[in-house]
Amino acid sequence: FYKPFPLVSHLKNIGLYSLGDVDFSGDINSNDLASLKKELLGADDGSVEFADVNNDGRADITDLVRLKKLLVK
């Protein structure tokens, strides 16, 4: 099983998916934030394996807050 790499601070495409790259685009951006919001509201049935930004084993509001903080840096 593939274990994702931790979220990188520069939020650039590193050629691999990172925690926080919810939409699997290779970049971490506002689209990932929107995808995570949809997932948490139950509006999206996509995979959330990279939505667990804080790596605690689940995708929840704390991941949304952490992703938002990373994006405003």
PDB file of C-alpha atoms in Angstrom:
ATOM      1  CA  PHE A   1       0.000   0.000   0.000  1.00  0.00           C
ATOM      2  CA  TYR A   2       1.274   3.452  -0.930  1.00  0.00           C
ATOM      3  CA  LYS A   3       1.962   5.679   2.072  1.00  0.00           C
ATOM      4  CA  PRO A   4       1.587   9.371   1.167  1.00  0.00           C
ATOM      5  CA  PHE A   5       4.358  11.824   1.841  1.00  0.00           C
ATOM      6  CA  PRO A   6       3.747  14.606   4.361  1.00  0.00           C
ATOM      7  CA  LEU A   7       2.511  17.913   3.057  1.00  0.00           C
ATOM      8  CA  VAL A   8       5.372  20.038   1.785  1.00  0.00           C
ATOM      9  CA  SER A   9       5.607  23.638   2.888  1.00  0.00           C
ATOM     10  CA  HIS A  10       6.108  25.100  -0.600  1.00  0.00           C
ATOM     11  CA  LEU A  11       2.844  23.581  -1.911  1.00  0.00           C
ATOM     12  CA  LYS A  12       4.237  22.957  -5.389  1.00  0.00           C
ATOM     13  CA  ASN A  13       3.862  20.018  -7.689  1.00  0.00           C
ATOM     14  CA  ILE A  14       6.557  17.564  -6.625  1.00  0.00           C
ATOM     15  CA  GLY A  15       5.511  14.828  -9.031  1.00  0.00           C
ATOM     16  CA  LEU A  16       3.860  12.795  -6.259  1.00  0.00           C
ATOM     17  CA  TYR A  17       0.590  13.225  -4.458  1.00  0.00           C
ATOM     18  CA  SER A  18       0.882  14.785  -1.019  1.00  0.00           C
ATOM     19  CA  LEU A  19      -1.418  14.961   1.932  1.00  0.00           C
ATOM     20  CA  GLY A  20      -3.746  17.837   1.151  1.00  0.00           C
ATOM     21  CA  ASP A  21      -3.863  17.125  -2.581  1.00  0.00           C
ATOM     22  CA  VAL A  22      -7.496  16.061  -2.326  1.00  0.00           C
ATOM     23  CA  ASP A  23      -8.247  16.292  -6.057  1.00  0.00           C
ATOM     24  CA  PHE A  24      -5.022  14.494  -7.114  1.00  0.00           C
ATOM     25  CA  SER A  25      -3.923  17.342  -9.383  1.00  0.00           C
ATOM     26  CA  GLY A  26      -0.318  17.311  -8.170  1.00  0.00           C
ATOM     27  CA  ASP A  27      -0.726  20.795  -6.660  1.00  0.00           C
ATOM     28  CA  ILE A  28      -2.235  21.859  -3.366  1.00  0.00           C
ATOM     29  CA  ASN A  29      -4.532  24.818  -3.904  1.00  0.00           C
ATOM     30  CA  SER A  30      -8.022  26.208  -3.334  1.00  0.00           C
ATOM     31  CA  ASN A  31      -9.535  23.418  -5.450  1.00  0.00           C
ATOM     32  CA  ASP A  32      -8.390  20.953  -2.800  1.00  0.00           C
ATOM     33  CA  LEU A  33     -10.009  23.080  -0.114  1.00  0.00           C
ATOM     34  CA  ALA A  34     -13.288  23.079  -2.068  1.00  0.00           C
ATOM     35  CA  SER A  35     -13.080  19.301  -2.611  1.00  0.00           C
ATOM     36  CA  LEU A  36     -12.490  18.687   1.081  1.00  0.00           C
ATOM     37  CA  LYS A  37     -15.438  20.926   2.007  1.00  0.00           C
ATOM     38  CA  LYS A  38     -17.691  18.952  -0.367  1.00  0.00           C
ATOM     39  CA  GLU A  39     -16.453  15.672   1.051  1.00  0.00           C
ATOM     40  CA  LEU A  40     -17.086  16.744   4.642  1.00  0.00           C
ATOM     41  CA  LEU A  41     -20.604  17.877   3.724  1.00  0.00           C
ATOM     42  CA  GLY A  42     -21.308  14.519   2.076  1.00  0.00           C
ATOM     43  CA  ALA A  43     -21.730  16.058  -1.367  1.00  0.00           C
ATOM     44  CA  ASP A  44     -18.769  14.207  -2.856  1.00  0.00           C
ATOM     45  CA  ASP A  45     -18.156  10.479  -2.769  1.00  0.00           C
ATOM     46  CA  GLY A  46     -14.531  10.688  -3.850  1.00  0.00           C
ATOM     47  CA  SER A  47     -11.483   9.318  -2.157  1.00  0.00           C
ATOM     48  CA  VAL A  48     -10.324  11.123   0.958  1.00  0.00           C
ATOM     49  CA  GLU A  49      -7.030   9.331   1.503  1.00  0.00           C
ATOM     50  CA  PHE A  50      -5.120  12.561   0.850  1.00  0.00           C
ATOM     51  CA  ALA A  51      -7.677  14.726   2.660  1.00  0.00           C
ATOM     52  CA  ASP A  52      -6.251  13.666   6.022  1.00  0.00           C
ATOM     53  CA  VAL A  53      -3.875  16.641   6.204  1.00  0.00           C
ATOM     54  CA  ASN A  54      -2.908  16.137   9.848  1.00  0.00           C
ATOM     55  CA  ASN A  55      -2.432  12.378   9.301  1.00  0.00           C
ATOM     56  CA  ASP A  56      -4.619  11.254  12.210  1.00  0.00           C
ATOM     57  CA  GLY A  57      -6.424   8.570  10.225  1.00  0.00           C
ATOM     58  CA  ARG A  58      -9.563  10.486   9.326  1.00  0.00           C
ATOM     59  CA  ALA A  59     -10.663  13.477   7.273  1.00  0.00           C
ATOM     60  CA  ASP A  60     -12.538  16.014   9.375  1.00  0.00           C
ATOM     61  CA  ILE A  61     -12.885  19.725  10.146  1.00  0.00           C
ATOM     62  CA  THR A  62      -9.392  19.902  11.657  1.00  0.00           C
ATOM     63  CA  ASP A  63      -7.970  18.912   8.281  1.00  0.00           C
ATOM     64  CA  LEU A  64     -10.013  21.617   6.599  1.00  0.00           C
ATOM     65  CA  VAL A  65      -8.699  24.252   9.012  1.00  0.00           C
ATOM     66  CA  ARG A  66      -5.107  23.078   8.621  1.00  0.00           C
ATOM     67  CA  LEU A  67      -5.325  23.054   4.826  1.00  0.00           C
ATOM     68  CA  LYS A  68      -6.807  26.554   4.856  1.00  0.00           C
ATOM     69  CA  LYS A  69      -3.969  27.817   7.065  1.00  0.00           C
ATOM     70  CA  LEU A  70      -1.367  26.278   4.756  1.00  0.00           C
ATOM     71  CA  LEU A  71      -2.921  27.916   1.723  1.00  0.00           C
ATOM     72  CA  VAL A  72      -2.895  31.423   3.191  1.00  0.00           C
ATOM     73  CA  LYS A  73       0.837  31.284   3.964  1.00  0.00           C
TER      74      LYS A  73
END
